[in-house]
GROMACS .gro file of C-alpha atoms in nm:
model
  430
    1UNK     CA    1   9.513   9.159   9.695
    2UNK     CA    2   9.612   9.514   9.783
    3UNK     CA    3   9.869   9.672   9.557
    4UNK     CA    4  10.043   9.974   9.719
    5UNK     CA    5  10.273  10.260   9.631
    6UNK     CA    6  10.623  10.251   9.768
    7UNK     CA    7  10.643  10.618   9.876
    8UNK     CA    8  10.409  10.532  10.167
    9UNK     CA    9  10.641  10.262  10.298
   10UNK     CA   10  10.705  10.436  10.638
   11UNK     CA   11  10.332  10.471  10.695
   12UNK     CA   12  10.295  10.099  10.635
   13UNK     CA   13  10.534  10.029  10.919
   14UNK     CA   14  10.343  10.280  11.140
   15UNK     CA   15  10.030  10.073  11.075
   16UNK     CA   16  10.209   9.749  11.156
   17UNK     CA   17  10.310   9.906  11.492
   18UNK     CA   18   9.938   9.917  11.580
   19UNK     CA   19   9.910   9.545  11.504
   20UNK     CA   20   9.906   9.329  11.817
   21UNK     CA   21   9.927   8.967  11.892
   22UNK     CA   22  10.127   8.726  12.104
   23UNK     CA   23  10.288   8.393  12.036
   24UNK     CA   24   9.996   8.228  12.215
   25UNK     CA   25   9.724   8.382  11.994
   26UNK     CA   26   9.655   8.279  11.638
   27UNK     CA   27   9.532   8.622  11.519
   28UNK     CA   28   9.686   8.970  11.489
   29UNK     CA   29   9.450   9.270  11.547
   30UNK     CA   30   9.509   9.606  11.384
   31UNK     CA   31   9.316   9.923  11.450
   32UNK     CA   32   9.261  10.186  11.176
   33UNK     CA   33   9.084  10.499  11.289
   34UNK     CA   34   9.092  10.882  11.262
   35UNK     CA   35   9.452  10.895  11.381
   36UNK     CA   36   9.548  10.698  11.066
   37UNK     CA   37   9.336  10.920  10.839
   38UNK     CA   38   8.985  10.770  10.855
   39UNK     CA   39   8.716  11.035  10.814
   40UNK     CA   40   8.508  10.918  11.116
   41UNK     CA   41   8.518  10.653  11.390
   42UNK     CA   42   8.177  10.508  11.323
   43UNK     CA   43   8.203  10.256  11.033
   44UNK     CA   44   7.877  10.132  10.873
   45UNK     CA   45   8.017   9.916  10.592
   46UNK     CA   46   8.350   9.785  10.460
   47UNK     CA   47   8.354   9.619  10.111
   48UNK     CA   48   8.654   9.547   9.889
   49UNK     CA   49   8.652   9.618   9.515
   50UNK     CA   50   8.802   9.409   9.236
   51UNK     CA   51   9.114   9.615   9.230
   52UNK     CA   52   9.184   9.543   9.598
   53UNK     CA   53   9.091   9.880   9.740
   54UNK     CA   54   8.908   9.872  10.074
   55UNK     CA   55   8.610  10.114  10.084
   56UNK     CA   56   8.501  10.229  10.429
   57UNK     CA   57   8.157  10.395  10.467
   58UNK     CA   58   8.129  10.600  10.783
   59UNK     CA   59   7.877  10.833  10.945
   60UNK     CA   60   8.073  11.122  10.800
   61UNK     CA   61   8.230  11.044  10.463
   62UNK     CA   62   8.348  10.770  10.232
   63UNK     CA   63   8.707  10.646  10.244
   64UNK     CA   64   8.912  10.451   9.994
   65UNK     CA   65   9.209  10.271  10.158
   66UNK     CA   66   9.506  10.127   9.961
   67UNK     CA   67   9.688   9.978  10.258
   68UNK     CA   68   9.889  10.293  10.316
   69UNK     CA   69   9.664  10.597  10.296
   70UNK     CA   70   9.307  10.716  10.259
   71UNK     CA   71   9.134  10.908   9.984
   72UNK     CA   72   8.829  11.070  10.131
   73UNK     CA   73   8.499  11.166   9.963
   74UNK     CA   74   8.242  11.408  10.100
   75UNK     CA   75   7.929  11.588   9.982
   76UNK     CA   76   8.008  11.926   9.820
   77UNK     CA   77   7.700  12.141   9.761
   78UNK     CA   78   7.889  12.326   9.488
   79UNK     CA   79   7.980  12.002   9.302
   80UNK     CA   80   7.694  11.801   9.148
   81UNK     CA   81   7.936  11.504   9.090
   82UNK     CA   82   8.027  11.473   9.460
   83UNK     CA   83   7.895  11.222   9.719
   84UNK     CA   84   7.520  11.254   9.768
   85UNK     CA   85   7.530  11.241  10.147
   86UNK     CA   86   7.810  11.192  10.400
   87UNK     CA   87   7.637  10.916  10.590
   88UNK     CA   88   7.721  10.597  10.393
   89UNK     CA   89   7.521  10.295  10.513
   90UNK     CA   90   7.597  10.017  10.261
   91UNK     CA   91   7.789   9.956   9.934
   92UNK     CA   92   7.817   9.700   9.657
   93UNK     CA   93   8.016   9.671   9.334
   94UNK     CA   94   7.843   9.593   9.002
   95UNK     CA   95   7.979   9.376   8.719
   96UNK     CA   96   8.132   9.682   8.550
   97UNK     CA   97   8.328   9.785   8.854
   98UNK     CA   98   8.104  10.073   8.957
   99UNK     CA   99   8.047  10.121   9.329
  100UNK     CA  100   7.685  10.169   9.438
  101UNK     CA  101   7.613  10.340   9.771
  102UNK     CA  102   7.330  10.374  10.020
  103UNK     CA  103   7.338  10.708  10.194
  104UNK     CA  104   7.126  10.898  10.443
  105UNK     CA  105   6.963  11.082  10.149
  106UNK     CA  106   6.923  10.809   9.889
  107UNK     CA  107   7.138  10.612   9.642
  108UNK     CA  108   7.433  10.718   9.424
  109UNK     CA  109   7.687  10.550   9.202
  110UNK     CA  110   8.065  10.605   9.193
  111UNK     CA  111   8.257  10.553   8.868
  112UNK     CA  112   8.624  10.454   8.924
  113UNK     CA  113   8.709  10.562   8.571
  114UNK     CA  114   8.578  10.916   8.601
  115UNK     CA  115   8.617  10.932   8.981
  116UNK     CA  116   8.280  11.099   9.017
  117UNK     CA  117   7.939  11.021   9.164
  118UNK     CA  118   7.609  11.007   8.978
  119UNK     CA  119   7.277  11.071   9.144
  120UNK     CA  120   6.993  10.827   9.098
  121UNK     CA  121   6.680  10.966   8.933
  122UNK     CA  122   6.317  10.858   8.971
  123UNK     CA  123   6.018  10.932   8.748
  124UNK     CA  124   5.854  11.111   9.036
  125UNK     CA  125   6.166  11.325   9.091
  126UNK     CA  126   6.470  11.310   9.315
  127UNK     CA  127   6.452  11.065   9.600
  128UNK     CA  128   6.603  11.172   9.931
  129UNK     CA  129   6.481  10.891  10.151
  130UNK     CA  130   6.711  10.688  10.371
  131UNK     CA  131   6.873  10.411  10.158
  132UNK     CA  132   6.889  10.099  10.373
  133UNK     CA  133   7.067   9.829  10.167
  134UNK     CA  134   7.181   9.728   9.817
  135UNK     CA  135   7.286   9.425   9.616
  136UNK     CA  136   7.362   9.299   9.264
  137UNK     CA  137   7.203   8.997   9.096
  138UNK     CA  138   7.382   8.758   8.861
  139UNK     CA  139   7.268   8.954   8.555
  140UNK     CA  140   7.437   9.268   8.683
  141UNK     CA  141   7.119   9.450   8.784
  142UNK     CA  142   7.144   9.660   9.096
  143UNK     CA  143   6.867   9.645   9.359
  144UNK     CA  144   6.805   9.853   9.664
  145UNK     CA  145   6.568   9.903   9.956
  146UNK     CA  146   6.484  10.225  10.140
  147UNK     CA  147   6.254  10.323  10.422
  148UNK     CA  148   5.934  10.255  10.217
  149UNK     CA  149   5.736   9.942  10.116
  150UNK     CA  150   5.927   9.920   9.786
  151UNK     CA  151   6.214   9.739   9.619
  152UNK     CA  152   6.413   9.955   9.372
  153UNK     CA  153   6.569   9.855   9.042
  154UNK     CA  154   6.867  10.090   9.002
  155UNK     CA  155   6.954  10.120   8.633
  156UNK     CA  156   7.282  10.274   8.515
  157UNK     CA  157   7.212  10.209   8.147
  158UNK     CA  158   6.932  10.472   8.122
  159UNK     CA  159   7.079  10.781   8.280
  160UNK     CA  160   7.056  10.626   8.626
  161UNK     CA  161   6.674  10.611   8.609
  162UNK     CA  162   6.547  10.395   8.894
  163UNK     CA  163   6.216  10.212   8.913
  164UNK     CA  164   6.009  10.153   9.230
  165UNK     CA  165   5.832   9.818   9.270
  166UNK     CA  166   5.565   9.827   9.543
  167UNK     CA  167   5.605   9.518   9.759
  168UNK     CA  168   5.282   9.587   9.958
  169UNK     CA  169   5.081   9.573   9.631
  170UNK     CA  170   5.242   9.248   9.525
  171UNK     CA  171   5.200   9.081   9.867
  172UNK     CA  172   4.855   9.236   9.937
  173UNK     CA  173   4.997   9.370  10.263
  174UNK     CA  174   4.949   9.721  10.400
  175UNK     CA  175   5.172   9.691  10.703
  176UNK     CA  176   5.495   9.891  10.694
  177UNK     CA  177   5.818   9.702  10.630
  178UNK     CA  178   6.082   9.827  10.877
  179UNK     CA  179   6.462   9.806  10.868
  180UNK     CA  180   6.492   9.605  10.545
  181UNK     CA  181   6.809   9.421  10.432
  182UNK     CA  182   6.858   9.269  10.087
  183UNK     CA  183   7.074   9.004   9.920
  184UNK     CA  184   7.068   8.790   9.607
  185UNK     CA  185   7.098   8.411   9.620
  186UNK     CA  186   6.974   8.108   9.423
  187UNK     CA  187   6.805   8.313   9.150
  188UNK     CA  188   6.597   8.533   9.386
  189UNK     CA  189   6.620   8.856   9.577
  190UNK     CA  190   6.567   8.808   9.952
  191UNK     CA  191   6.444   9.102  10.159
  192UNK     CA  192   6.468   9.066  10.534
  193UNK     CA  193   6.206   9.286  10.701
  194UNK     CA  194   6.004   9.332  11.019
  195UNK     CA  195   5.732   9.113  10.867
  196UNK     CA  196   5.961   8.825  10.779
  197UNK     CA  197   6.159   8.743  10.462
  198UNK     CA  198   6.025   8.833  10.117
  199UNK     CA  199   6.147   8.619   9.827
  200UNK     CA  200   6.126   8.832   9.516
  201UNK     CA  201   6.160   8.695   9.161
  202UNK     CA  202   6.314   8.968   8.947
  203UNK     CA  203   6.227   8.797   8.622
  204UNK     CA  204   5.847   8.822   8.669
  205UNK     CA  205   5.822   9.063   8.967
  206UNK     CA  206   5.635   8.813   9.191
  207UNK     CA  207   5.698   8.785   9.560
  208UNK     CA  208   5.633   8.543   9.850
  209UNK     CA  209   5.627   8.645  10.215
  210UNK     CA  210   5.798   8.382  10.441
  211UNK     CA  211   5.674   8.413  10.798
  212UNK     CA  212   5.910   8.344  11.085
  213UNK     CA  213   5.833   8.149  11.409
  214UNK     CA  214   5.919   8.463  11.607
  215UNK     CA  215   5.870   8.835  11.551
  216UNK     CA  216   6.156   9.021  11.391
  217UNK     CA  217   6.154   9.382  11.518
  218UNK     CA  218   6.491   9.512  11.408
  219UNK     CA  219   6.651   9.327  11.115
  220UNK     CA  220   7.025   9.403  11.090
  221UNK     CA  221   7.173   9.168  10.831
  222UNK     CA  222   7.093   8.890  10.587
  223UNK     CA  223   7.399   8.689  10.491
  224UNK     CA  224   7.483   8.384  10.275
  225UNK     CA  225   7.587   8.075  10.465
  226UNK     CA  226   7.628   7.727  10.329
  227UNK     CA  227   7.463   7.630   9.995
  228UNK     CA  228   7.092   7.704  10.019
  229UNK     CA  229   7.129   7.882  10.352
  230UNK     CA  230   7.081   8.244  10.458
  231UNK     CA  231   7.158   8.384  10.802
  232UNK     CA  232   6.907   8.628  10.950
  233UNK     CA  233   7.039   8.866  11.213
  234UNK     CA  234   6.794   9.069  11.419
  235UNK     CA  235   6.902   9.309  11.689
  236UNK     CA  236   6.645   9.177  11.945
  237UNK     CA  237   6.644   8.808  11.853
  238UNK     CA  238   6.888   8.523  11.835
  239UNK     CA  239   7.033   8.429  11.498
  240UNK     CA  240   6.807   8.237  11.258
  241UNK     CA  241   6.865   8.059  10.929
  242UNK     CA  242   6.646   8.038  10.622
  243UNK     CA  243   6.653   7.734  10.390
  244UNK     CA  244   6.614   7.883  10.038
  245UNK     CA  245   6.474   7.559   9.907
  246UNK     CA  246   6.214   7.467  10.173
  247UNK     CA  247   6.153   7.830  10.279
  248UNK     CA  248   6.177   7.725  10.647
  249UNK     CA  249   6.312   7.968  10.908
  250UNK     CA  250   6.463   7.809  11.217
  251UNK     CA  251   6.692   7.887  11.509
  252UNK     CA  252   7.067   7.860  11.443
  253UNK     CA  253   7.145   7.605  11.711
  254UNK     CA  254   7.525   7.630  11.711
  255UNK     CA  255   7.498   7.974  11.872
  256UNK     CA  256   7.392   7.810  12.200
  257UNK     CA  257   7.758   7.763  12.293
  258UNK     CA  258   7.804   8.145  12.315
  259UNK     CA  259   7.874   8.242  12.671
  260UNK     CA  260   7.716   8.587  12.633
  261UNK     CA  261   7.347   8.514  12.577
  262UNK     CA  262   7.222   8.833  12.744
  263UNK     CA  263   6.916   8.939  12.539
  264UNK     CA  264   7.004   9.304  12.592
  265UNK     CA  265   7.325   9.250  12.387
  266UNK     CA  266   7.202   9.308  12.032
  267UNK     CA  267   7.321   9.103  11.730
  268UNK     CA  268   7.457   9.316  11.447
  269UNK     CA  269   7.609   9.086  11.183
  270UNK     CA  270   7.751   8.745  11.100
  271UNK     CA  271   8.018   8.640  10.849
  272UNK     CA  272   8.086   8.292  10.716
  273UNK     CA  273   8.461   8.296  10.632
  274UNK     CA  274   8.655   8.093  10.376
  275UNK     CA  275   8.738   7.823  10.632
  276UNK     CA  276   8.372   7.766  10.712
  277UNK     CA  277   8.386   7.943  11.052
  278UNK     CA  278   8.113   8.183  11.159
  279UNK     CA  279   8.203   8.523  11.305
  280UNK     CA  280   7.924   8.667  11.523
  281UNK     CA  281   7.916   9.041  11.590
  282UNK     CA  282   7.727   9.200  11.879
  283UNK     CA  283   7.660   9.531  12.047
  284UNK     CA  284   7.905   9.464  12.213
  285UNK     CA  285   8.072   9.135  12.137
  286UNK     CA  286   8.282   8.922  11.906
  287UNK     CA  287   8.283   8.543  11.884
  288UNK     CA  288   8.394   8.284  11.634
  289UNK     CA  289   8.240   7.941  11.597
  290UNK     CA  290   8.469   7.710  11.395
  291UNK     CA  291   8.352   7.480  11.121
  292UNK     CA  292   8.377   7.193  11.378
  293UNK     CA  293   8.161   7.386  11.628
  294UNK     CA  294   8.427   7.508  11.867
  295UNK     CA  295   8.399   7.853  12.028
  296UNK     CA  296   8.687   8.099  12.006
  297UNK     CA  297   8.697   8.421  12.212
  298UNK     CA  298   8.916   8.728  12.174
  299UNK     CA  299   8.996   8.873  12.515
  300UNK     CA  300   9.274   8.905  12.775
  301UNK     CA  301   9.181   8.574  12.927
  302UNK     CA  302   9.249   8.413  12.585
  303UNK     CA  303   9.596   8.576  12.565
  304UNK     CA  304   9.512   8.895  12.366
  305UNK     CA  305   9.631   9.237  12.469
  306UNK     CA  306   9.278   9.363  12.527
  307UNK     CA  307   8.917   9.245  12.538
  308UNK     CA  308   8.821   9.262  12.172
  309UNK     CA  309   8.495   9.087  12.254
  310UNK     CA  310   8.384   9.411  12.426
  311UNK     CA  311   8.395   9.618  12.111
  312UNK     CA  312   8.070   9.754  11.974
  313UNK     CA  313   8.063   9.605  11.622
  314UNK     CA  314   7.843   9.683  11.324
  315UNK     CA  315   7.956   9.477  11.024
  316UNK     CA  316   8.218   9.233  10.890
  317UNK     CA  317   8.395   9.159  10.563
  318UNK     CA  318   8.661   8.908  10.454
  319UNK     CA  319   8.907   9.040  10.197
  320UNK     CA  320   9.075   8.847   9.912
  321UNK     CA  321   9.370   8.754  10.137
  322UNK     CA  322   9.151   8.614  10.414
  323UNK     CA  323   9.174   8.910  10.657
  324UNK     CA  324   8.862   8.995  10.853
  325UNK     CA  325   8.754   9.364  10.860
  326UNK     CA  326   8.519   9.479  11.137
  327UNK     CA  327   8.334   9.810  11.137
  328UNK     CA  328   8.292   9.952  11.486
  329UNK     CA  329   8.076  10.212  11.652
  330UNK     CA  330   8.356  10.438  11.779
  331UNK     CA  331   8.696  10.274  11.708
  332UNK     CA  332   8.707  10.285  11.332
  333UNK     CA  333   8.800   9.959  11.163
  334UNK     CA  334   8.958   9.653  11.324
  335UNK     CA  335   9.149   9.422  11.090
  336UNK     CA  336   9.207   9.059  11.203
  337UNK     CA  337   9.476   8.851  11.032
  338UNK     CA  338   9.652   8.518  11.086
  339UNK     CA  339   9.969   8.697  10.975
  340UNK     CA  340  10.149   9.003  11.110
  341UNK     CA  341  10.183   9.121  10.748
  342UNK     CA  342   9.825   9.219  10.677
  343UNK     CA  343   9.924   9.411  10.364
  344UNK     CA  344  10.162   9.312  10.087
  345UNK     CA  345  10.413   9.561   9.948
  346UNK     CA  346  10.474   9.517   9.575
  347UNK     CA  347  10.710   9.742   9.375
  348UNK     CA  348  10.827   9.713   9.012
  349UNK     CA  349  11.157   9.533   8.934
  350UNK     CA  350  11.242   9.513   8.565
  351UNK     CA  351  11.525   9.550   8.321
  352UNK     CA  352  11.781   9.705   8.554
  353UNK     CA  353  11.528   9.901   8.758
  354UNK     CA  354  11.451   9.802   9.115
  355UNK     CA  355  11.177   9.911   9.357
  356UNK     CA  356  11.006  10.150   9.113
  357UNK     CA  357  10.693  10.329   9.245
  358UNK     CA  358  10.357  10.298   9.075
  359UNK     CA  359  10.160  10.612   8.985
  360UNK     CA  360   9.865  10.412   8.870
  361UNK     CA  361   9.770  10.048   8.874
  362UNK     CA  362   9.494   9.802   8.777
  363UNK     CA  363   9.435   9.461   8.936
  364UNK     CA  364   9.194   9.187   8.828
  365UNK     CA  365   9.184   8.808   8.846
  366UNK     CA  366   9.444   8.764   8.571
  367UNK     CA  367   9.671   9.068   8.553
  368UNK     CA  368   9.845   9.331   8.761
  369UNK     CA  369   9.933   9.644   8.559
  370UNK     CA  370  10.134   9.942   8.688
  371UNK     CA  371  10.269  10.256   8.530
  372UNK     CA  372  10.507  10.549   8.597
  373UNK     CA  373  10.757  10.779   8.425
  374UNK     CA  374  10.949  10.474   8.306
  375UNK     CA  375  10.657  10.311   8.121
  376UNK     CA  376  10.381  10.061   8.172
  377UNK     CA  377  10.434   9.715   8.316
  378UNK     CA  378  10.236   9.395   8.366
  379UNK     CA  379  10.247   9.062   8.543
  380UNK     CA  380  10.010   8.766   8.594
  381UNK     CA  381   9.828   8.797   8.927
  382UNK     CA  382   9.906   8.432   9.015
  383UNK     CA  383  10.284   8.506   8.999
  384UNK     CA  384  10.290   8.807   9.231
  385UNK     CA  385  10.360   8.607   9.544
  386UNK     CA  386  10.673   8.441   9.399
  387UNK     CA  387  10.829   8.730   9.208
  388UNK     CA  388  10.806   9.110   9.163
  389UNK     CA  389  10.969   9.110   8.820
  390UNK     CA  390  10.735   9.280   8.567
  391UNK     CA  391  10.732   9.281   8.188
  392UNK     CA  392  10.721   9.608   8.003
  393UNK     CA  393  10.427   9.709   7.783
  394UNK     CA  394  10.579  10.043   7.678
  395UNK     CA  395  10.882  10.239   7.780
  396UNK     CA  396  10.718  10.580   7.725
  397UNK     CA  397  10.609  10.795   8.018
  398UNK     CA  398  10.268  10.663   8.113
  399UNK     CA  399  10.025  10.868   8.317
  400UNK     CA  400   9.734  10.631   8.388
  401UNK     CA  401   9.588  10.287   8.338
  402UNK     CA  402   9.224  10.183   8.336
  403UNK     CA  403   9.035   9.864   8.280
  404UNK     CA  404   8.808   9.881   7.975
  405UNK     CA  405   8.654   9.535   7.997
  406UNK     CA  406   8.768   9.179   8.087
  407UNK     CA  407   9.131   9.128   7.984
  408UNK     CA  408   9.138   9.463   7.805
  409UNK     CA  409   9.296   9.784   7.942
  410UNK     CA  410   9.346  10.136   7.827
  411UNK     CA  411   9.698  10.286   7.856
  412UNK     CA  412   9.749  10.666   7.850
  413UNK     CA  413  10.091  10.786   7.727
  414UNK     CA  414  10.180  11.014   7.431
  415UNK     CA  415   9.887  10.852   7.254
  416UNK     CA  416   9.614  10.633   7.397
  417UNK     CA  417   9.620  10.266   7.315
  418UNK     CA  418   9.460   9.947   7.445
  419UNK     CA  419   9.642   9.646   7.578
  420UNK     CA  420   9.486   9.302   7.585
  421UNK     CA  421   9.601   8.966   7.717
  422UNK     CA  422   9.760   8.773   7.555
  423UNK     CA  423   9.978   9.076   7.480
  424UNK     CA  424   9.835   9.283   7.194
  425UNK     CA  425   9.828   9.658   7.153
  426UNK     CA  426   9.641   9.887   6.925
  427UNK     CA  427   9.612  10.267   6.901
  428UNK     CA  428   9.282  10.428   6.994
  429UNK     CA  429   9.159  10.739   6.813
  430UNK     CA  430   9.083  11.030   7.044
   0.00000   0.00000   0.00000
């Protein structure tokens, strides 16, 4: 869910004007690029955080999008707490709400509470290698891969001190591992590389190399599919699947219905959406295979206003509301929705006040909290769709809200106090 500030209402309508669909097409397409405030047209990654913000990593800068406007982050050589490098390749959110980034010069971590970036330190000194991919396991540990034969444990609990684990030593392999991608599934880390897929056990640092029936030369993505299934996307090969139980890699047969099977058209990413459909991204190309195996195309012939299947696409993400976000090579972000109203506008209505703005807000699975000069307000997340009437926590001028931990929030007014659900407040000593 994206919670937005009312003062940007006109910009919201400007974005809707870019949205295009016809009565004959089930989807609306919206383009968001530099004209709308994006820092660069080349989009490498698009995750959504727990508060609903969309983070867009580009070839020149990081962007936080709230549905109305962008907040941009760049490297500043005079600020040690700024972004490490402007080329942002991948991102993931840890269990504490921190955002971890892969950049062209290594890893860094963004704290939403302090709104600053922390560099990652290694025992052998600062690491400026290209960071390729990153993920979080179910224990909250952050893992990354770079352009070396290592997997990296990124630890925020010990002054951001990272630890290299040499995969070639564990596997007894001296060949270089190119273009690695990483994900966590079924208790293991899975590293998709030019040699195949490496299953790494983080509990005992053991690894198994799973050989493929074909040669992967340019891995692009490793994605979760159905239970016990991972999709392997290689630029120069068709899409394959890995069974995480049997460790068998085989061709994904459903892709045979794709009309564009030109081997020169590289695969870039896949996305299994909430309806069980598979979105397939190419260089160029966009197709959708439904859960029942039917092919859907997005072009003028299908009734759309342009040939969206000719876009050069890099990555895909589905947000909490079911919208599909596509990162492109030179057209910014494309948002695909089954509704014309891609974003929801929520203002505060309470005790005689109507359509109040929010100067700060926090969103999680249970609560929506907002604040402004009239106080701090809250509402259950599940009730947002049916009503915008909020309950007051305090009537004092409130400058900021922040989430401290699950179901506990910090409220900054004349004094600082914490608010928990069910509603309880207590003063905090400064």
